[in-house]
């Protein structure tokens, strides 16, 4: 992809056999394809070899420049080079970019880099330095750096699909709980059965959502502006959801109100803020029809934006918010649901509103989750219309810990509304937009709803509406929308009229066309003309002008979360401090075990040896341990020739054993020369078993599934490490009293840059790397639970989870987070609990993956700073002295 300035780009795709496809696109950040072909005379030559694919591509720069609006050929360009490799047997598809980022845990999108044209020939152009420096050829460490660390052969890896091992394991674990949920539903026969079933799971839901404010603060409603229109009036306002936490909203009311009117609350999608056209179309037409419409702005959008404005869809904000709230045992879903419950408080306090006729609409693309949960918890919401919600999926977009074993399915949440009113709403045709997430366990959610409403004899309070088309079959012949479009509302109008007396809109309102920005709108020009005639200016919909913003005592989410985290940490530490010293460590272990899930080692894990090699005086042994069904941990054991039982160091890193050998061969060689064995395991989802490195599979998706199972990946990897330690202790060559743990990170730290930084799945001006704190974290936890560990060294680890709450941005991988960790302790608490065993720590980073200075380390590490040496040291020399 080529660009020069502005938002226009050229994209050229070349198939491996040389076929070319090219076009002109626009909007660099959302990468939206335009209906314009480039059709330039591009020449390509490809050569497919057994071990390589070679491509030469000649681009006509003069024509490229003209297509991009340049008067001549610029000297500097922006270029994005990416490779898309299709899935192969045993290996998933891959997307990689040039130049490489240098970090194994970079989950962000592909990036444009600067391309400067040169008159020099290829032979005169200097080659870039290699990403990893190798030892000189022939040196002892060179053999280690060049060693193929893979335990399994290519055939074994393909047949056993080891790179999808962790996703398959998580999926099977989820299916186990989903099957139990399906069977539990089949046992429901009476209304009494259902209400007992509902009571238990609603309590589980409240626990999973996190703590709602014990006392509702004053709404502190501020109306910043009022406007009048044809048959309606508009109030732009804010209300207080939590102390210091304000929600911007638009409230549409009929022009004249003689008696209390019904009200609709619309929770908009993840596509756009509350100013999106479909939203105020609904506000105006239903206000003219005699109803009030409240459109609160969801956290992270529009006037509530806290992260980055670079991309039109602030999807990524939810990843950061989930991670930050999860640290204090709360959920982003819970905060959104609470905003909506407070919206009902606002409506119930208005004299114009009939609070017994409140309807909640959850828009497509993420609006339904919080809307449905709010309705399940607040009986003042008389009807719920969640779009694309309960269509056979078990879960959609929640961040609820343990939602699989707690059986918090979407079917349960919507059925909890019974016998109130429920509309099962589909953006597209009735069959749904996507395949079920667990097709082998699919159930008809509509039949479930009919069953529950039937127990109440309330079948007339149940309805289903739909748009048209199937998105999995065609992207063009479907009823797309950004929140709720006219196609999706058509069947809703008569239902609201029959149930709540909301008049069907006037003919001119029924004739509204779909949003003109939709790629599937065949009436784009006419739709644009309509919008210009009827829609208010953007400024008329803003709720927080500068003057009001200066008055509001607003706080950001990360600030509120940090304040609560500090209180929770103080309480937890104070409670442990009251215990005798020998019990404080036991109490920390107990509290963390509750958060980490199953961390007990597999005492007799089967060990399979795959190969043994000699490297001079060192024996390399490749072994795989079966930790649990479906999970194997491949490892290398490097043993020097030395009589007697050897001390050993177990070294772990997110990047895997191959990166350890390539980056730290001199330190490993020094340990081996000192007669210390080295064990390099790839804990699940790392190294050989790492899924394809993209932001979705290795970042959010696996971490979310693990959270939904109530078993964070940090806890599962701790189980792997403890199993490796148990196996080592059984080895005749290893002295079990002299085993050390080395947790390492090889990720580059980010510079101290005050400019806006990126989020996962976002665009931003600078490239930011995620930290790799897994090695350090698991090493510390391993020593906490294994008293036989003699010494611990951690480098490049996270100094504190509290540092993730210092900023609205974080570059800490989701799979390194532990839900609720700050309700119990922080990294420093784990370190203190290891005393008096020796601990070496160095190169700490904060939540933004920025290297901390000495004073900052002491501040972040607290009391542990005085107990341990925090300055960098030679790891090999340090272990030699202590083992």
Short mmCIF file of N, CA and C in Angstrom, two decimals, residues 690-757:
data_model
loop_
_atom_site.label_atom_id
_atom_site.label_comp_id
_atom_site.label_asym_id
_atom_site.label_seq_id
_atom_site.Cartn_x
_atom_site.Cartn_y
_atom_site.Cartn_z
N UNK A 690 2.79 -21.10 20.54
CA UNK A 690 2.17 -19.78 20.40
C UNK A 690 1.25 -19.77 19.19
N UNK A 691 0.03 -19.27 19.34
CA UNK A 691 -0.83 -19.09 18.17
C UNK A 691 -0.23 -18.06 17.23
N UNK A 692 -0.86 -17.91 16.08
CA UNK A 692 -0.41 -16.91 15.12
C UNK A 692 -0.36 -15.55 15.81
N UNK A 693 0.72 -14.82 15.60
CA UNK A 693 0.89 -13.54 16.29
C UNK A 693 0.08 -12.45 15.59
N UNK A 694 -1.14 -12.31 16.00
CA UNK A 694 -1.92 -11.13 15.61
C UNK A 694 -2.67 -10.67 16.84
N UNK A 695 -3.16 -9.45 16.80
CA UNK A 695 -3.72 -8.85 18.01
C UNK A 695 -4.90 -9.62 18.54
N UNK A 696 -5.67 -10.28 17.64
CA UNK A 696 -6.91 -10.91 18.10
C UNK A 696 -6.63 -12.24 18.80
N UNK A 697 -5.91 -13.13 18.13
CA UNK A 697 -5.73 -14.48 18.67
C UNK A 697 -4.84 -14.49 19.91
N UNK A 698 -3.74 -13.77 19.88
CA UNK A 698 -2.83 -13.83 21.01
C UNK A 698 -3.12 -12.77 22.05
N UNK A 699 -3.92 -11.78 21.71
CA UNK A 699 -4.21 -10.72 22.66
C UNK A 699 -5.53 -10.92 23.37
N UNK A 700 -6.57 -10.36 22.79
CA UNK A 700 -7.84 -10.32 23.48
C UNK A 700 -8.59 -11.64 23.50
N UNK A 701 -8.65 -12.33 22.36
CA UNK A 701 -9.54 -13.48 22.25
C UNK A 701 -9.22 -14.57 23.26
N UNK A 702 -7.96 -14.99 23.34
CA UNK A 702 -7.60 -16.06 24.26
C UNK A 702 -7.73 -15.60 25.71
N UNK A 703 -7.32 -14.37 25.99
CA UNK A 703 -7.44 -13.87 27.35
C UNK A 703 -8.90 -13.76 27.77
N UNK A 704 -9.77 -13.33 26.86
CA UNK A 704 -11.19 -13.23 27.17
C UNK A 704 -11.80 -14.60 27.44
N UNK A 705 -11.45 -15.58 26.61
CA UNK A 705 -12.00 -16.92 26.81
C UNK A 705 -11.53 -17.50 28.13
N UNK A 706 -10.25 -17.30 28.44
CA UNK A 706 -9.74 -17.77 29.73
C UNK A 706 -10.45 -17.09 30.88
N UNK A 707 -10.71 -15.78 30.76
CA UNK A 707 -11.45 -15.07 31.80
C UNK A 707 -12.85 -15.62 31.94
N UNK A 708 -13.51 -15.89 30.81
CA UNK A 708 -14.86 -16.43 30.85
C UNK A 708 -14.90 -17.81 31.50
N UNK A 709 -13.79 -18.52 31.44
CA UNK A 709 -13.70 -19.82 32.10
C UNK A 709 -13.33 -19.69 33.57
N UNK A 710 -13.00 -18.47 34.01
CA UNK A 710 -12.61 -18.26 35.40
C UNK A 710 -11.21 -18.76 35.69
N UNK A 711 -10.37 -18.84 34.67
CA UNK A 711 -9.02 -19.38 34.83
C UNK A 711 -8.06 -18.56 33.98
N UNK A 712 -7.52 -17.45 34.49
CA UNK A 712 -6.67 -16.59 33.67
C UNK A 712 -5.44 -17.33 33.17
N UNK A 713 -4.91 -16.88 32.05
CA UNK A 713 -3.76 -17.55 31.46
C UNK A 713 -2.54 -17.49 32.37
N UNK A 714 -2.43 -16.44 33.18
CA UNK A 714 -1.30 -16.38 34.12
C UNK A 714 -1.35 -17.55 35.08
N UNK A 715 -2.54 -17.91 35.56
CA UNK A 715 -2.67 -19.06 36.45
C UNK A 715 -2.39 -20.37 35.76
N UNK A 716 -2.88 -20.52 34.52
CA UNK A 716 -2.64 -21.76 33.77
C UNK A 716 -1.15 -21.93 33.48
N UNK A 717 -0.46 -20.83 33.16
CA UNK A 717 0.97 -20.93 32.90
C UNK A 717 1.76 -21.20 34.18
N UNK A 718 1.26 -20.72 35.31
CA UNK A 718 1.88 -21.06 36.58
C UNK A 718 1.76 -22.57 36.83
N UNK A 719 0.63 -23.15 36.49
CA UNK A 719 0.48 -24.60 36.61
C UNK A 719 1.53 -25.32 35.76
N UNK A 720 1.74 -24.83 34.54
CA UNK A 720 2.75 -25.42 33.66
C UNK A 720 4.13 -25.35 34.30
N UNK A 721 4.49 -24.17 34.82
CA UNK A 721 5.81 -24.00 35.42
C UNK A 721 5.99 -24.91 36.63
N UNK A 722 4.99 -25.00 37.46
CA UNK A 722 5.10 -25.86 38.64
C UNK A 722 5.21 -27.33 38.23
N UNK A 723 4.57 -27.69 37.13
CA UNK A 723 4.70 -29.06 36.64
C UNK A 723 6.12 -29.32 36.14
N UNK A 724 6.73 -28.35 35.48
CA UNK A 724 8.12 -28.48 35.04
C UNK A 724 9.03 -28.64 36.25
N UNK A 725 8.80 -27.85 37.30
CA UNK A 725 9.62 -27.95 38.51
C UNK A 725 9.47 -29.32 39.16
N UNK A 726 8.24 -29.84 39.20
CA UNK A 726 8.03 -31.17 39.78
C UNK A 726 8.77 -32.24 38.97
N UNK A 727 8.78 -32.10 37.65
CA UNK A 727 9.50 -33.06 36.79
C UNK A 727 11.00 -32.97 37.02
N UNK A 728 11.52 -31.74 37.14
CA UNK A 728 12.95 -31.57 37.37
C UNK A 728 13.37 -32.21 38.69
N UNK A 729 12.55 -32.05 39.71
CA UNK A 729 12.91 -32.60 41.02
C UNK A 729 13.01 -34.12 40.99
N UNK A 730 12.32 -34.76 40.03
CA UNK A 730 12.39 -36.22 39.92
C UNK A 730 13.60 -36.69 39.11
N UNK A 731 14.27 -35.76 38.46
CA UNK A 731 15.42 -36.14 37.64
C UNK A 731 16.62 -36.46 38.53
N UNK A 732 17.27 -37.60 38.25
CA UNK A 732 18.40 -38.04 39.07
C UNK A 732 19.58 -37.08 38.95
N UNK A 733 19.70 -36.35 37.80
CA UNK A 733 20.86 -35.48 37.59
C UNK A 733 20.72 -34.13 38.28
N UNK A 734 19.52 -33.77 38.77
CA UNK A 734 19.24 -32.43 39.27
C UNK A 734 19.14 -32.45 40.79
N UNK A 735 19.77 -31.47 41.43
CA UNK A 735 19.67 -31.28 42.87
C UNK A 735 18.41 -30.46 43.16
N UNK A 736 17.35 -31.05 43.72
CA UNK A 736 16.08 -30.31 43.89
C UNK A 736 16.18 -29.15 44.87
N UNK A 737 17.29 -29.10 45.68
CA UNK A 737 17.43 -28.00 46.64
C UNK A 737 18.12 -26.79 46.02
N UNK A 738 18.61 -26.93 44.79
CA UNK A 738 19.35 -25.84 44.15
C UNK A 738 18.75 -25.55 42.77
N UNK A 739 17.51 -25.14 42.77
CA UNK A 739 16.81 -24.79 41.53
C UNK A 739 16.42 -23.32 41.58
N UNK A 740 16.78 -22.58 40.54
CA UNK A 740 16.43 -21.17 40.45
C UNK A 740 15.47 -20.90 39.30
N UNK A 741 14.78 -19.79 39.38
CA UNK A 741 13.84 -19.36 38.33
C UNK A 741 14.34 -18.06 37.72
N UNK A 742 14.29 -18.00 36.39
CA UNK A 742 14.72 -16.80 35.66
C UNK A 742 13.58 -16.39 34.74
N UNK A 743 12.96 -15.26 35.03
CA UNK A 743 11.90 -14.72 34.18
C UNK A 743 12.44 -13.55 33.40
N UNK A 744 12.29 -13.59 32.08
CA UNK A 744 12.95 -12.61 31.22
C UNK A 744 11.96 -12.03 30.21
N UNK A 745 12.24 -10.80 29.80
CA UNK A 745 11.51 -10.16 28.71
C UNK A 745 12.51 -9.70 27.66
N UNK A 746 12.17 -9.92 26.40
CA UNK A 746 13.02 -9.46 25.31
C UNK A 746 12.32 -8.39 24.48
N UNK A 747 11.25 -7.84 25.00
CA UNK A 747 10.52 -6.80 24.27
C UNK A 747 11.22 -5.46 24.45
N UNK A 748 11.37 -4.68 23.38
CA UNK A 748 11.93 -3.34 23.54
C UNK A 748 10.98 -2.45 24.31
N UNK A 749 11.53 -1.62 25.19
CA UNK A 749 10.71 -0.68 25.95
C UNK A 749 10.34 0.51 25.06
N UNK A 750 9.27 1.17 25.40
CA UNK A 750 8.83 2.34 24.65
C UNK A 750 9.52 3.60 25.18
N UNK A 751 9.74 4.58 24.31
CA UNK A 751 10.32 5.84 24.78
C UNK A 751 9.30 6.63 25.60
N UNK A 752 9.82 7.52 26.40
CA UNK A 752 8.95 8.42 27.16
C UNK A 752 8.44 9.48 26.21
N UNK A 753 7.28 9.24 25.64
CA UNK A 753 6.75 10.10 24.60
C UNK A 753 5.39 10.63 25.05
N UNK A 754 5.26 11.94 25.25
CA UNK A 754 3.97 12.48 25.71
C UNK A 754 2.91 12.53 24.62
N UNK A 755 3.25 12.24 23.37
CA UNK A 755 2.26 12.31 22.29
C UNK A 755 1.28 11.17 22.42
N UNK A 756 0.11 11.28 21.76
CA UNK A 756 -0.87 10.20 21.84
C UNK A 756 -0.27 8.88 21.36
N UNK A 757 -0.66 7.81 22.03
CA UNK A 757 -0.14 6.50 21.68
C UNK A 757 -1.29 5.62 21.24
#
